[in-house]
Coordinates of C-alpha atoms in Angstrom, one line a residue:
Chain A
A60 CA -4.6 -16.4 -7.0
Q61 CA -4.9 -12.8 -8.0
R62 CA -2.0 -10.9 -9.5
V63 CA -1.4 -7.3 -10.5
T64 CA 1.3 -6.5 -13.1
Q65 CA 2.8 -3.1 -13.7
P66 CA 5.2 -3.7 -16.6
E67 CA 7.1 -0.4 -16.3
K68 CA 9.3 0.2 -13.3
L69 CA 10.3 3.6 -14.6
L70 CA 8.5 6.1 -16.9
S71 CA 9.7 9.5 -17.9
V72 CA 7.4 11.9 -19.7
F73 CA 7.8 15.5 -20.7
K74 CA 5.7 18.1 -19.1
G75 CA 2.5 18.7 -21.1
A76 CA 2.7 15.3 -22.8
P77 CA 0.2 12.5 -22.2
V78 CA 0.8 9.9 -19.5
E79 CA -0.3 6.3 -19.4
L80 CA 0.8 4.0 -16.6
K81 CA -0.1 0.4 -17.4
C82 CA -1.7 -2.1 -15.1
N83 CA -2.9 -5.6 -15.8
Y84 CA -4.5 -8.0 -13.5
S85 CA -5.5 -11.6 -13.1
Y86 CA -8.4 -12.5 -10.9
S87 CA -11.1 -15.1 -11.1
G88 CA -14.0 -13.0 -9.8
S89 CA -15.3 -9.5 -10.2
P90 CA -12.4 -7.2 -9.3
E91 CA -12.2 -3.9 -7.7
L92 CA -9.2 -1.9 -8.8
F93 CA -7.4 1.1 -7.3
W94 CA -4.6 3.4 -8.0
Y95 CA -2.5 4.5 -5.1
V96 CA 0.2 7.2 -5.3
Q97 CA 3.2 8.0 -3.1
Y98 CA 4.8 11.4 -3.5
S99 CA 8.3 12.1 -2.4
R100 CA 8.6 11.7 1.4
Q101 CA 4.9 11.2 1.8
R102 CA 2.8 8.2 2.7
L103 CA 0.9 6.1 0.3
Q104 CA -2.5 7.5 -0.5
L105 CA -5.5 6.6 -2.7
L106 CA -5.6 8.3 -6.0
L107 CA -8.7 6.8 -7.5
R108 CA -10.9 3.7 -7.6
H109 CA -12.6 2.2 -10.6
I110 CA -16.1 2.1 -9.2
S111 CA -16.0 5.9 -8.6
R112 CA -15.5 6.6 -12.3
E113 CA -14.1 10.0 -11.4
S114 CA -11.1 12.1 -12.5
I115 CA -8.7 13.0 -9.7
K116 CA -5.9 15.5 -10.4
G117 CA -6.7 15.0 -14.1
F118 CA -6.1 11.3 -13.9
T119 CA -8.6 8.7 -15.1
A120 CA -8.6 4.9 -15.3
D121 CA -11.0 2.7 -17.0
L122 CA -11.5 -0.9 -16.1
N123 CA -11.3 -3.1 -19.2
K124 CA -12.4 -6.6 -18.3
G125 CA -11.8 -7.9 -21.8
E126 CA -8.1 -6.9 -21.6
T127 CA -8.0 -7.3 -17.8
S128 CA -6.4 -3.9 -17.6
F129 CA -6.8 -0.7 -15.5
H130 CA -4.4 1.8 -17.1
L131 CA -4.0 5.2 -15.5
K132 CA -4.1 8.1 -17.9
K133 CA -3.6 11.8 -17.9
P134 CA -3.7 13.9 -21.1
F135 CA -1.2 16.6 -20.0
A136 CA 1.5 15.7 -17.5
Q137 CA 2.4 18.2 -14.8
E138 CA 5.7 18.3 -12.8
E139 CA 3.8 17.6 -9.6
D140 CA 2.7 14.3 -11.0
S141 CA 6.2 12.9 -10.4
A142 CA 5.6 10.1 -7.9
M143 CA 5.5 6.4 -7.4
Y144 CA 2.2 4.9 -8.6
Y145 CA 0.8 1.5 -7.5
C146 CA -2.1 -0.4 -9.0
A147 CA -4.0 -2.5 -6.5
L148 CA -6.7 -5.1 -6.6
R149 CA -9.2 -5.7 -3.8
D150 CA -10.0 -9.3 -2.9
F151 CA -13.8 -9.8 -3.2
G152 CA -15.3 -10.6 0.1
N153 CA -12.6 -9.1 2.2
E154 CA -10.6 -5.9 2.4
K155 CA -7.2 -7.2 1.4
L156 CA -5.3 -5.4 -1.4
T157 CA -2.8 -7.0 -3.8
F158 CA -0.4 -4.4 -5.1
G159 CA 1.6 -4.3 -8.3
T160 CA 5.3 -3.6 -8.2
G161 CA 4.8 0.1 -8.9
T162 CA 5.9 2.6 -11.6
R163 CA 8.0 5.6 -10.8
L164 CA 6.8 8.4 -12.9
T165 CA 9.1 11.3 -13.6
I166 CA 7.9 14.4 -15.4
I167 CA 10.6 16.2 -17.2
P168 CA 10.3 20.0 -17.2
Chain B
G217 CA -9.7 13.0 8.2
A218 CA -8.8 9.3 8.3
V219 CA -5.2 9.8 9.5
V220 CA -3.0 6.8 10.5
S221 CA 0.1 7.2 12.5
Q222 CA 3.0 4.9 13.2
H223 CA 5.6 5.0 15.9
P224 CA 8.5 4.9 15.8
S225 CA 9.3 6.2 12.4
R226 CA 12.8 4.7 12.5
V227 CA 14.4 2.2 14.8
I228 CA 17.8 0.6 15.0
C229 CA 18.3 -2.5 17.2
K230 CA 20.8 -5.2 17.9
S231 CA 20.3 -8.7 16.6
G232 CA 18.3 -10.8 19.0
T233 CA 16.2 -8.1 20.5
S234 CA 12.5 -7.5 20.0
V235 CA 11.0 -4.4 18.5
K236 CA 7.5 -3.1 18.8
I237 CA 5.9 -0.9 16.2
E238 CA 2.6 0.9 16.9
C239 CA -0.1 1.8 14.4
R240 CA -2.9 4.2 15.4
S241 CA -6.0 5.5 13.7
L242 CA -6.2 9.0 15.0
D243 CA -9.7 10.1 14.0
F244 CA -11.6 7.0 13.4
Q245 CA -12.1 3.5 14.8
A246 CA -10.6 0.7 12.8
T247 CA -11.7 -2.8 13.3
T248 CA -9.3 -3.9 10.6
M249 CA -5.7 -2.9 10.1
F250 CA -3.1 -4.4 7.8
W251 CA 0.7 -4.8 8.1
Y252 CA 2.9 -4.6 5.1
R253 CA 6.5 -5.0 4.5
Q254 CA 8.4 -3.2 1.7
F255 CA 11.9 -4.0 0.5
P256 CA 13.9 -1.3 -1.3
K257 CA 12.4 -0.6 -4.8
Q258 CA 9.9 -3.4 -4.4
S259 CA 6.2 -3.5 -3.8
L260 CA 4.2 -3.7 -0.6
M261 CA 3.9 -7.3 0.6
L262 CA 0.9 -7.9 2.9
M263 CA 2.1 -9.7 6.0
A264 CA -1.1 -10.0 8.0
T265 CA -4.6 -8.7 8.7
S266 CA -5.1 -7.4 12.2
N267 CA -8.6 -7.7 13.5
E268 CA -9.7 -5.9 16.7
G269 CA -10.4 -8.4 19.5
S270 CA -9.4 -11.5 17.6
K271 CA -6.3 -13.2 16.3
A272 CA -4.5 -11.8 13.3
T273 CA -4.6 -13.5 10.0
Y274 CA -1.2 -14.1 8.5
E275 CA -0.3 -14.4 4.9
Q276 CA 1.4 -17.5 3.6
G277 CA 5.0 -17.6 4.5
V278 CA 4.8 -15.1 7.3
E279 CA 5.9 -16.5 10.7
K280 CA 3.3 -15.7 13.2
D281 CA 5.6 -16.4 16.1
K282 CA 8.2 -14.1 14.6
F283 CA 5.8 -11.2 13.9
L284 CA 3.4 -10.9 16.7
I285 CA 0.3 -8.7 16.1
N286 CA -2.0 -7.4 18.8
H287 CA -5.1 -5.3 18.0
A288 CA -6.3 -4.6 21.5
S289 CA -8.4 -1.6 20.8
L290 CA -10.2 0.0 17.9
T291 CA -7.5 2.6 17.3
L292 CA -4.3 0.6 18.0
S293 CA -2.5 -2.3 16.4
T294 CA 1.0 -3.3 17.3
L295 CA 3.5 -5.4 15.4
T296 CA 6.3 -6.9 17.5
V297 CA 9.3 -8.3 15.6
T298 CA 10.7 -10.9 18.0
S299 CA 14.3 -11.8 18.1
A300 CA 15.1 -9.6 15.2
H301 CA 17.8 -10.5 12.8
P302 CA 19.5 -8.4 10.0
E303 CA 17.2 -10.0 7.4
D304 CA 14.2 -8.5 9.2
S305 CA 15.5 -5.0 8.3
S306 CA 12.9 -3.5 6.2
F307 CA 10.2 -0.8 5.9
Y308 CA 7.1 -1.8 7.7
I309 CA 3.8 0.0 6.8
C310 CA 0.4 -0.3 8.4
S311 CA -2.9 0.7 7.0
A312 CA -6.5 0.9 8.4
I313 CA -10.0 0.7 7.0
N314 CA -12.3 3.5 8.0
P315 CA -15.7 2.0 8.3
G316 CA -17.3 5.3 7.6
G317 CA -15.2 5.9 4.5
A318 CA -15.4 4.7 0.9
S319 CA -15.5 1.0 0.7
G320 CA -12.2 -0.7 0.1
T321 CA -10.1 2.3 0.8
Q322 CA -7.1 1.8 3.0
Y323 CA -5.5 4.7 4.9
F324 CA -1.8 4.2 5.2
G325 CA 0.6 5.1 8.0
P326 CA 4.0 6.8 7.2
G327 CA 5.9 3.6 7.7
T328 CA 8.6 2.5 10.1
R329 CA 12.1 1.8 9.0
L330 CA 13.7 -1.0 11.0
L331 CA 17.5 -1.7 10.9
V332 CA 18.8 -4.7 12.7
L333 CA 22.5 -4.7 13.3

């Protein structure tokens, strides 16, 4: 069965410093990975997906199949990045998502 | 675009009563919706996949007779918690797939907080 692991429950970073939120997965097939974000008092929303290979709000994430990782990175943290971040894996052949436990990112001014 | 609403946003009920939660896709038709449950400071746990016009598919360990799902139209799925008990208190979130959107992207509702007394 697939599994998504986010080892850090909490992460605090100073404004302007680099950010890396870790995500590892286990899946027998070819995975599709996502990062979802939930800002304070807002609903969960898609941040980025690995197949798009795009940068959203300065964040990027590269799928590393060798290390089975999909870490989320941003070179310079901003205060508005403070939020809950969830890594998710899509089940091949259907639309189901398996979520990690989430990392709460706090940017220190 | 791709907005999903939930109603009610919060509900308090007595033990033994049933509670219905609605999930609507406001500007698109969703053949597939999902129901999640989230405990405090924990991740989202998928409860079931709601398919328009057919029976829902429940995840292992989720009681289908306890959590009734009806997806009667392309814009509405309902979750009914039957004979609710205090242990059913949780945050219930729905999501929907927009067929016209990016593959695999789910659009989430704002959630419904259920408190069973």
